[in-house]
Coordinates of C-alpha atoms and ligand atoms in Angstrom, one line a residue:
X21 CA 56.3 131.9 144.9
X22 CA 60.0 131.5 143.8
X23 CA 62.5 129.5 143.5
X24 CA 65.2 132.3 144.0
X25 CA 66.9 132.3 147.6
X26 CA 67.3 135.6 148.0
X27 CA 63.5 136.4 148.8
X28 CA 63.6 138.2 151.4
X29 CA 63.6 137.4 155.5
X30 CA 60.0 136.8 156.2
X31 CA 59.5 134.3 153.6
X32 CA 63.0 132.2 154.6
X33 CA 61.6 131.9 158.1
X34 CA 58.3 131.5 156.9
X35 CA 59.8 128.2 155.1
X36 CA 61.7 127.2 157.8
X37 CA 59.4 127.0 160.6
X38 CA 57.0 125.0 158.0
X39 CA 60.0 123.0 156.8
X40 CA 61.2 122.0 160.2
X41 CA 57.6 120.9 161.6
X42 CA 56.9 118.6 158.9
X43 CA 60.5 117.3 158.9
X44 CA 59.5 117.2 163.1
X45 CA 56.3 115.3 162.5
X46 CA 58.1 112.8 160.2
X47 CA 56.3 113.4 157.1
X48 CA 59.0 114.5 154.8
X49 CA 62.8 113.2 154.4
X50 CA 65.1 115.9 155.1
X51 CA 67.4 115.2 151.9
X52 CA 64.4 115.8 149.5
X53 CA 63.5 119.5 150.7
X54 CA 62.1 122.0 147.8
X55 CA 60.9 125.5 148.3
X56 CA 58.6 124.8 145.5
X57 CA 56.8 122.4 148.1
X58 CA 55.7 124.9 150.7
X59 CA 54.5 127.5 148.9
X60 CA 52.3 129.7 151.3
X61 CA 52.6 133.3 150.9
X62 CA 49.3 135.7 150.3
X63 CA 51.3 138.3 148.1
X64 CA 53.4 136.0 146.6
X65 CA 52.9 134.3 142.7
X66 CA 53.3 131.5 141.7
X67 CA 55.5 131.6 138.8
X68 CA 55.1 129.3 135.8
X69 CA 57.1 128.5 132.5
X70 CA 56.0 127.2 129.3
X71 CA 57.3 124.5 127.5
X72 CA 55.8 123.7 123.8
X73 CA 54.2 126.8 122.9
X74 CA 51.1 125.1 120.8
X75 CA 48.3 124.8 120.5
X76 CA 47.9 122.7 124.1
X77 CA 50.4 124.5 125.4
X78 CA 48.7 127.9 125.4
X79 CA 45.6 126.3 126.6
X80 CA 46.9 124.7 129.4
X81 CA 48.6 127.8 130.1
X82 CA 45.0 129.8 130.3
X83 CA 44.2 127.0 132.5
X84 CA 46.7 127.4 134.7
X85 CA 46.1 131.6 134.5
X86 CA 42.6 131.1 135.1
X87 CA 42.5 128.6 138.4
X88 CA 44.2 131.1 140.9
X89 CA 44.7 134.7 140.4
X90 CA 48.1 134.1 142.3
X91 CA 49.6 132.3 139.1
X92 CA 51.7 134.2 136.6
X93 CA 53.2 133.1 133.4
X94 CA 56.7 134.1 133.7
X95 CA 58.3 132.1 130.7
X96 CA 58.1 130.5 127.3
X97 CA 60.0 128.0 125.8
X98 CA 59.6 126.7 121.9
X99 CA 61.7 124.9 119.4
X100 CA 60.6 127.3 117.0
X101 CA 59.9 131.2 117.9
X102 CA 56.9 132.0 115.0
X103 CA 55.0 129.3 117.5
X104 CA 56.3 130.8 121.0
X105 CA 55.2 134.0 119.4
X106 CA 51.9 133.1 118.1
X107 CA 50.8 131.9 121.3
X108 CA 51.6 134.9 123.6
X109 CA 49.8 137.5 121.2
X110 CA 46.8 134.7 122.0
X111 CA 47.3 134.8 125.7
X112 CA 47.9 138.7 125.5
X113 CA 44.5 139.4 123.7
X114 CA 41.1 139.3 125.1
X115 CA 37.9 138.9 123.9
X116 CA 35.2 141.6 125.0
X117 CA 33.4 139.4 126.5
X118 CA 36.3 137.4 128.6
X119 CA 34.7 136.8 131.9
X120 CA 38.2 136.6 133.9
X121 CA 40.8 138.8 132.3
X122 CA 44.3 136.8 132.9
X123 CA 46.7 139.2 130.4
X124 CA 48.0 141.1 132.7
X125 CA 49.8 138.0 134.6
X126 CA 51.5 136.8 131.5
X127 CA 54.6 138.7 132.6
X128 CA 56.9 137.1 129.9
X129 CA 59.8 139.8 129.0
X130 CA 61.7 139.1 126.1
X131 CA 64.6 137.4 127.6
X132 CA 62.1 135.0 129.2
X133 CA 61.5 133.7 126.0
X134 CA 63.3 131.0 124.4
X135 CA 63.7 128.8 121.2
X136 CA 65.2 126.0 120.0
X137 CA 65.7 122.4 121.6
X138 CA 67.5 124.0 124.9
X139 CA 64.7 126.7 125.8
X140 CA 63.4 124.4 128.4
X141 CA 66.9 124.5 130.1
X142 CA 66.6 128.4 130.2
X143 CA 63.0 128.4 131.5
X144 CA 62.7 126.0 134.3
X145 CA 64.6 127.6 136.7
X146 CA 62.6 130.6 136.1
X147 CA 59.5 129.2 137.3
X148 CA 57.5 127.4 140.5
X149 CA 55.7 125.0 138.4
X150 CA 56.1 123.9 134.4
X151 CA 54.0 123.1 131.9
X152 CA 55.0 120.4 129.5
X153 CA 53.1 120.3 126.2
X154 CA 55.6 120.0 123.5
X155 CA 55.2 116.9 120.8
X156 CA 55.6 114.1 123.4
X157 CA 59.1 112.5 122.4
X158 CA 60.8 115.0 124.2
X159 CA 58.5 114.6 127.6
X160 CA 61.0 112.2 129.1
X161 CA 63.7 114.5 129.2
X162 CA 62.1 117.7 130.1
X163 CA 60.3 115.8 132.8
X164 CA 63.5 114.9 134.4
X165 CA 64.8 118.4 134.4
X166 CA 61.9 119.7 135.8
X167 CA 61.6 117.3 138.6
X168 CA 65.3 117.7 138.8
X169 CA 64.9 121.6 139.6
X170 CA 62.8 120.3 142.3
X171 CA 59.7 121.7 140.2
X172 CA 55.5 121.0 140.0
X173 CA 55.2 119.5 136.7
X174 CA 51.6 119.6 134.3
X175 CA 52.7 117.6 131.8
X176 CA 50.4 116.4 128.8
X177 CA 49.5 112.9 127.8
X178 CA 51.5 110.9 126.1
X179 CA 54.5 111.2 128.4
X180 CA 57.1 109.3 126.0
X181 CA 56.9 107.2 122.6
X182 CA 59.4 104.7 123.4
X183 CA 59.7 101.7 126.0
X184 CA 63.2 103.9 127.0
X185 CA 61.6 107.2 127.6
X186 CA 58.9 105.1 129.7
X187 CA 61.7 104.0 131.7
X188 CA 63.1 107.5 132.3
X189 CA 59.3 108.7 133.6
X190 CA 59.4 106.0 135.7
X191 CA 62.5 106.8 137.4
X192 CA 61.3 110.3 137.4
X193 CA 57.7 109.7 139.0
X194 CA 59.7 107.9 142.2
X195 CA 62.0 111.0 142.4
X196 CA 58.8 113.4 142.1
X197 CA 57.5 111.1 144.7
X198 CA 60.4 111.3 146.8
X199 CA 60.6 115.0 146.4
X200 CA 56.6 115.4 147.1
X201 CA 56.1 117.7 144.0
X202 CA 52.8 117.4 142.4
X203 CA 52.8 115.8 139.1
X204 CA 49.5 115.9 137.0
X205 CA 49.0 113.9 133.8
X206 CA 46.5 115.5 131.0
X207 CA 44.5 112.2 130.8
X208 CA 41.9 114.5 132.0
X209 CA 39.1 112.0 132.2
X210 CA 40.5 111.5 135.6
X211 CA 39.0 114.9 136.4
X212 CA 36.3 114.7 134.5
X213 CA 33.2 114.4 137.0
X214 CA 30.9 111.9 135.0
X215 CA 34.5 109.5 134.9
X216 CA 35.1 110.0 138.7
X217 CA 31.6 109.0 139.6
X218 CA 31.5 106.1 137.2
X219 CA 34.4 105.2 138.4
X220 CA 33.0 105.1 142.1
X221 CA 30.1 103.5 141.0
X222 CA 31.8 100.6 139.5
X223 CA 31.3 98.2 141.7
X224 CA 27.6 97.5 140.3
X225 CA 28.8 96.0 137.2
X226 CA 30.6 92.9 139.4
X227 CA 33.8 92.0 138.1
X228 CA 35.0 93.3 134.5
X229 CA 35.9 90.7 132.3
X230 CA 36.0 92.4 129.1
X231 CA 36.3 95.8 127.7
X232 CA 36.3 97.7 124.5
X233 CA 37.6 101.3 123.6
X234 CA 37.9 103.3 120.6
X235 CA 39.5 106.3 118.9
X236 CA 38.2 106.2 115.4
X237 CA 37.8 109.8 113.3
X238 CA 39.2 111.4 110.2
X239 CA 42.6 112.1 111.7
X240 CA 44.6 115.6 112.0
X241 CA 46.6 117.8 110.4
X242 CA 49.3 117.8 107.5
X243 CA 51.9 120.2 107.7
X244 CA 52.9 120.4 104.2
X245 CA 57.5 120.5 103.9
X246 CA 58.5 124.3 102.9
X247 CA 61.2 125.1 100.9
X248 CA 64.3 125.5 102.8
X249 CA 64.0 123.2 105.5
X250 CA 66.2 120.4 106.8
X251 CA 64.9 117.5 107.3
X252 CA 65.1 117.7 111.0
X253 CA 63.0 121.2 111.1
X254 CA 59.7 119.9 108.7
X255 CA 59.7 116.4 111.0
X256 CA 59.7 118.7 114.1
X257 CA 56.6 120.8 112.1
X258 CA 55.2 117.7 110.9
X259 CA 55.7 116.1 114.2
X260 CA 52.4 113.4 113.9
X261 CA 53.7 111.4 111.2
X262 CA 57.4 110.6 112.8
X263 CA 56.9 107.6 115.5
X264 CA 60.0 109.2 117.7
X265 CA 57.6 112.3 118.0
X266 CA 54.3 111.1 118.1
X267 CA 54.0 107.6 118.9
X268 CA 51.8 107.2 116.1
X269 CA 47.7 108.0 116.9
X270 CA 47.4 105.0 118.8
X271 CA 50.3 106.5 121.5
X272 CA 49.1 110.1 120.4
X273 CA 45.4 109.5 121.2
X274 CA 44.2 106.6 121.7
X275 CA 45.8 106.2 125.1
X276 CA 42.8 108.5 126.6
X277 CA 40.3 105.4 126.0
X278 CA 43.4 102.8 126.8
X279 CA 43.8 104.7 130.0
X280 CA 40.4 104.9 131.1
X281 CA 40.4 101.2 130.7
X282 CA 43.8 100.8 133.4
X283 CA 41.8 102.9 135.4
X284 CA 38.3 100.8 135.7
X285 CA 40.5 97.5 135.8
X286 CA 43.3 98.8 138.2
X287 CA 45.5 97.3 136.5
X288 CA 47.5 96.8 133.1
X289 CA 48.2 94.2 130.3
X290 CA 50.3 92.0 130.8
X291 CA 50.5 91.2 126.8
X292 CA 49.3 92.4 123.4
X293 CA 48.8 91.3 119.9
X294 CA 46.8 92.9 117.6
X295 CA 46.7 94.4 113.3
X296 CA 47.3 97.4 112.0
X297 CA 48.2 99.4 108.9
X298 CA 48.2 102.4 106.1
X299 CA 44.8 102.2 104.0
X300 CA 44.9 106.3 103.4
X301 CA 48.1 107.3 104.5
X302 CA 50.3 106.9 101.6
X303 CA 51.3 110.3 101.1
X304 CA 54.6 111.6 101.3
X305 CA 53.5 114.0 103.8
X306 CA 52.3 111.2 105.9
X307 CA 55.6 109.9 107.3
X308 CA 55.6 106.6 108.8
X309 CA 52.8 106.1 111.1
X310 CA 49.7 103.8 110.5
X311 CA 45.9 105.1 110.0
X312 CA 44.7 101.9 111.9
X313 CA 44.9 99.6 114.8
X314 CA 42.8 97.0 116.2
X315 CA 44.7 95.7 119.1
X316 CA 43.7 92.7 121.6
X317 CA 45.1 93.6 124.9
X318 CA 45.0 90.8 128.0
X319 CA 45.5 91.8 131.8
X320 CA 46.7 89.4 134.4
X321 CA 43.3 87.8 135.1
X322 CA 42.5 87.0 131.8
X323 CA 40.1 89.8 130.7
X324 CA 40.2 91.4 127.2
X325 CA 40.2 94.4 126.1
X326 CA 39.6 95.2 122.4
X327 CA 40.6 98.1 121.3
X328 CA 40.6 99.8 117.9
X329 CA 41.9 103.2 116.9
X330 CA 41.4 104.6 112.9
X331 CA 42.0 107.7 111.4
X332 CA 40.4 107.6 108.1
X333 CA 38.1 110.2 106.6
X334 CA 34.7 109.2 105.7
X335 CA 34.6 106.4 108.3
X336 CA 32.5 106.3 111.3
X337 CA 33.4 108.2 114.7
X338 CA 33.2 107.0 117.8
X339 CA 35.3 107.4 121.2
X340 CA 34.6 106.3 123.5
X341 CA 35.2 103.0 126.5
X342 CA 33.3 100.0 127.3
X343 CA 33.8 98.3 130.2
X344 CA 32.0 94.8 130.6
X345 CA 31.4 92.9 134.0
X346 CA 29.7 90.0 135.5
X347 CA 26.5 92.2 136.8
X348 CA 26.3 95.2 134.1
X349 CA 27.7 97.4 131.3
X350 CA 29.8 100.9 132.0
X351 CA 28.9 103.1 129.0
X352 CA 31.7 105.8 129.5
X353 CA 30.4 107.8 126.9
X354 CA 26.6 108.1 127.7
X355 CA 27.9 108.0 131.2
X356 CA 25.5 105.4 132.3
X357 CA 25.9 101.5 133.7
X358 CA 23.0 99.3 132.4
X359 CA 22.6 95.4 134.0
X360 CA 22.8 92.5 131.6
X361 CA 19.0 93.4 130.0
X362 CA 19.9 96.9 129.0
X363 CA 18.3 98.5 131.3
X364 CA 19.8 101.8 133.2
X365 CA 20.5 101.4 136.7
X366 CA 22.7 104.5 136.8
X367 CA 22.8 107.5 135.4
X368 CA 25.4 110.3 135.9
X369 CA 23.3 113.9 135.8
X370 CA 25.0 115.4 132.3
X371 CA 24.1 118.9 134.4
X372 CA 26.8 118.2 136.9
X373 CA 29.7 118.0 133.7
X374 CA 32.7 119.9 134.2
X375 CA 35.2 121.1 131.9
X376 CA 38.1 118.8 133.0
X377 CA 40.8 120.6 131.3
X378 CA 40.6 123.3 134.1
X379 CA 39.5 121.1 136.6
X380 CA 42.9 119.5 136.3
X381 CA 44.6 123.1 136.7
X382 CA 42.2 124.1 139.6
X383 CA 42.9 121.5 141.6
X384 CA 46.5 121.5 140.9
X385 CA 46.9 124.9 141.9
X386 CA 45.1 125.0 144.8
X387 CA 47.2 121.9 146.2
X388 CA 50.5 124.4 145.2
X389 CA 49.0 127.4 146.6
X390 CA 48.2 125.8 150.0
X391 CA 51.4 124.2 150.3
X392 CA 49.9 120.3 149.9
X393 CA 50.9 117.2 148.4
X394 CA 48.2 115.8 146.2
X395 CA 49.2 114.3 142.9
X396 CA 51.4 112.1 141.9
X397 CA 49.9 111.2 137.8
X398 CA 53.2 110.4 136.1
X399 CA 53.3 106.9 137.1
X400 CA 50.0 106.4 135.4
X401 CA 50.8 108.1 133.2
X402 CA 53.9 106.2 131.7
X403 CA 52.1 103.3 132.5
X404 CA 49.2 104.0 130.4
X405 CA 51.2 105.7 127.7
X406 CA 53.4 102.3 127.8
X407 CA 49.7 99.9 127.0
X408 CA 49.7 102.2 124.1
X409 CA 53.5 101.3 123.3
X410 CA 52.7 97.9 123.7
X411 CA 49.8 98.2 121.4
X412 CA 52.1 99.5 118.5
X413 CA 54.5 97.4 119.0
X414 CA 51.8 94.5 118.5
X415 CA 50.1 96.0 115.5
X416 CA 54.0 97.1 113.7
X417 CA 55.6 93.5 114.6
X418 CA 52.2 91.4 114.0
X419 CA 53.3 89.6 116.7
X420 CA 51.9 89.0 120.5
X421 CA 54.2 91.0 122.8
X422 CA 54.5 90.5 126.2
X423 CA 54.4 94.0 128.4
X424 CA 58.1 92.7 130.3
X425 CA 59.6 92.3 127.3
X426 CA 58.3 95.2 125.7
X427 CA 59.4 97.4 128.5
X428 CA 62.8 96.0 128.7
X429 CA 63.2 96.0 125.1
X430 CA 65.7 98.9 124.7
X431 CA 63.6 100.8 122.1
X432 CA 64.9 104.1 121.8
X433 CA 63.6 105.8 119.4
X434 CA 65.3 109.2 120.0
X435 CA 68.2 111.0 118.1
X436 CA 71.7 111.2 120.0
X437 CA 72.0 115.0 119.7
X438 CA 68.7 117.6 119.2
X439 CA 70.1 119.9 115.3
X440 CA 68.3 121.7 113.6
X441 CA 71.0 120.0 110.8
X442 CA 71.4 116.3 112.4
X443 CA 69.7 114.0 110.5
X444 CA 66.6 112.4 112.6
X445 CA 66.0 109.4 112.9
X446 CA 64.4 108.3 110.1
X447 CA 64.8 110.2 106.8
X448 CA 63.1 109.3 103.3
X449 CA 64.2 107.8 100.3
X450 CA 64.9 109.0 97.0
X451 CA 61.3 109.6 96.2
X452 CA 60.5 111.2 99.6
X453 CA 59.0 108.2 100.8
X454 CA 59.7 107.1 104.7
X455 CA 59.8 103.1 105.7
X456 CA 56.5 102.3 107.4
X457 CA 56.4 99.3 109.7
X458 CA 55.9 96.0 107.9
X459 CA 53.8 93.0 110.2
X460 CA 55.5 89.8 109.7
X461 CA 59.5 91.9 109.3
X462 CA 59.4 94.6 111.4
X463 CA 60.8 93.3 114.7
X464 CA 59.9 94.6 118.2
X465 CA 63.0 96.3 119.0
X466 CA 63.0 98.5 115.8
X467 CA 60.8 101.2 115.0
X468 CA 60.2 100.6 111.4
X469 CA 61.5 97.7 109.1
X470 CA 65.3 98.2 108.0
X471 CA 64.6 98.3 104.0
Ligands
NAD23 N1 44.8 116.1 126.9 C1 44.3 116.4 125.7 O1 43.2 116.2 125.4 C2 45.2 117.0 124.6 C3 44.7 117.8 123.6 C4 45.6 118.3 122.6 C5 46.9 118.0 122.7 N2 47.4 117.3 123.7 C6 48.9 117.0 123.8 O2 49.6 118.1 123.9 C7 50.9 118.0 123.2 C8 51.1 119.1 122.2 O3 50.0 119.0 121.3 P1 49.6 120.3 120.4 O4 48.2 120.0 119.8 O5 49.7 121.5 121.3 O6 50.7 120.3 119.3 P2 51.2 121.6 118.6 O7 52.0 121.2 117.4 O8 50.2 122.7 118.4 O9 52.3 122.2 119.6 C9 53.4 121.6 120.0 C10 54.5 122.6 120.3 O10 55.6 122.1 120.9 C11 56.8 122.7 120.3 N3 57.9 121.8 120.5 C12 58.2 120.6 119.9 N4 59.3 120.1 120.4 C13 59.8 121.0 121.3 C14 61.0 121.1 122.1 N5 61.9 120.1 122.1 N6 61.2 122.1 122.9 C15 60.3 123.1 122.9 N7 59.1 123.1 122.1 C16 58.9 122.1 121.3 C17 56.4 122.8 118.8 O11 57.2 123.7 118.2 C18 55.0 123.3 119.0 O12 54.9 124.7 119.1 C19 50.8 116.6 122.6 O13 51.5 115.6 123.4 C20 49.3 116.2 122.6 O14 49.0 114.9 122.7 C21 46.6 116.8 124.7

């Protein structure tokens, strides 16, 4: 498939007659049209770009590769070219053993590959459906463009770190929606089987009236600051330490388990308040984000859920969701529901387990290839991402925050103009030290505290 409109006859009329039957049969509005919605050609590919060339991105690129042999990676955008680089040799090498061999569809000829903060502008016209999986403070916008260019989006979890980037999803999903483009969200317990069948089976547990989640481990990576760069380049490196990136861990990861909550209760909080802070994370290298979070979130009908998120080595691991009703327990992580005794009364087959990173790629392709309108994530997603928002907000203000108010707050975390030699927006002081959030000063509407 392509977007480019000198294709050829057959596959013009090819369009049109599918075009005008569904505009016919009422289905479509006629102002919202995109090629990249009828996709339906035996010998045709379907092209994909993409953008954030880490290590997600490359994976969700073999995802893509590896659901339909009609896909072809056709361009590569990074803010920084050693990365874009790294991950094509990847894509380009195969192991022995490789069961499906997908190199020879990553057609991406040099002037199909592009770096710095305007790449993406370059490589979504070139393709049918994009891949978003840079750091996620720049989702908002290349969402937008994408959707813009009339484009199937994969875009990964979390979809924006600030209540204004939220906003901009929002806008976007309706326009997506509008446009019938499929849009799926990498909070791939959605497609994970044991999820989806828990989720179907929820019913035994009666009404939920409490829940708990967690994201506790050691924590990631450091990228250590090289001589030479600006400031702007070793944040954009560093990226998980700088809240208008990341969203600190709670945004970064937690939201999986905050998600999976939304899901079960169908539903979001309505206000947060919650603790938080840096036991371990004092380094200079470690920016401004916390290493905990324990956050009481409360949905419309008065159900809690308590959720805590900690990234401090030597501490216990768990994550994993909880959701508690009137008649039983869902135990996401043994994927089991047990009544009020503890005893089983479901138990998902751990046989029947999928790998739901390329489930979500399967069944997104095969929606493209056949010319179908099937997912439409991105609201979810923004809405989930924004609990997470909330959460922080909670945990850096030590205050309770209502979701309206967090929403409509304004925050905007992001720097007027993307430069290598701007100054982001936060920098250190003299000693190399950045401003962390401070509970009891920091107000809602900032990032960190002004000190
Ligand atoms: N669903 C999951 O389970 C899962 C797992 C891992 C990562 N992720 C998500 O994927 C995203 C990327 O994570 P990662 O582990 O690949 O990080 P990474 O650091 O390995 O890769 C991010 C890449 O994006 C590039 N980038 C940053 N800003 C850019 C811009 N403006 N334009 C173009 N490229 C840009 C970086 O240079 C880097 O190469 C994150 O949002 C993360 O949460 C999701």
């Amino acid at each position: 498939m392509t977007n480019d409109a000198s294709n050829g006859n057959a596959s013009s009329r090819r369009e049109f007659v599918k075009t005008s039957s569904l505009i016919a049969g009422g289905l479509i509005a006629a102002p919202f049209l995109s090629r990249a919605n009828y996709f339906s050609g035996a010998d045709e590919v379907i092209k994909v770009a993409l953008i954030g060339c880490g290590g997600r991105g490359r994976g969700a690129a073999k995802q893509a590769l590896l659901s339909n042999p009609k896909v072809q990676l056709v361009a590569m955008a990074d803010a920084f070219r050693d990365n874009l680089d790294d991950s094509y040799n990847i894509l380009v090498t195969e192991s022995p053993n490789q069961k499906v061999s997908i190199k020879s569809r990553v057609v991406v000829p040099e002037e199909n590959k592009f770096s710095g903060f305007d790449g993406y502008l370059k490589a979504i016209p070139l393709a049918d459906v994009v891949i978003l999986a840079t750091t996620p403070g720049f989702r908002p916008i290349h969402f937008e463009e994408a959707i813009k260019q009339g484009k199937h989006v994969f875009m990964e979890k979390p979809v924006a770190t600030d209540p204004a980037g939220i906003k901009k999803v929002l806008e976007t999903a309706e326009i997506a929606k509008q446009k019938k483009l499929n849009v799926v969200v990498g909070l791939q317990r959605h497609y994970q089987n044991s999820y989806r069948e828990l989720f179907k089976q929820k019913n035994k547990i009666g009404d939920i009236t409490s829940a708990q989640a967690w994201w506790n481990n050691d924590g990631v990576w450091v990228r250590e600051r090289k001589y030479n760069q600006t400031e702007m380049e070793y944040q954009m490196r560093n990226w998980y330490y700088f809240v208008w990136l990341c969203g600190d861990h709670i945004t970064e990861q937690h939201v999986h388990n905050l998600d999976v909550v939304n899901w079960f209760k169908e539903g979001y909080p309505v206000r947060a308040q919650g603790m938080g802070g840096r036991q371990v994370r004092k380094g200079k290298n470690h920016g401004e984000i916390f290493d905990h979070h324990y956050v009481e979130f409360q949905y419309a009908d008065g159900s809690v859920l308590n959720s805590q998120c900690r990234h401090i080595p030597g501490t216990m691991s768990k994550v994993d969701e909880l959701l508690i009703g009137t008649k039983g327990k869902i135990q996401c992580g043994a994927a089991n529901i047990i009544d009020p005794k503890g005893k089983v009364i479901y138990q998902f087959d751990l046989k029947n387990e999928n790998n739901a990173y390329q489930t979500e790629h399967d069944e997104l392709f095969a929606a493209i290839s056949k010319g179908e309108y099937k997912f439409a994530d991105a609201e979810n997603g923004a809405k989930s991402t924004m609990t997470s928002i909330l959460g922080r907000m909670a945990t850096y203000t030590g205050q309770a925050v209502e979701w309206d108010q967090a929403l409509n707050s304004g925050l905007d975390l992001q720097p007027k103009v993307y430069d290598w030699n701007t100054s982001p927006p936060v920098v250190p002081n003299d000693e190399g030290y950045y401003a962390a959030a401070i509970p009891g000063v920091t107000k809602y509407f900032e990032h960190v505290a002004k000190s």
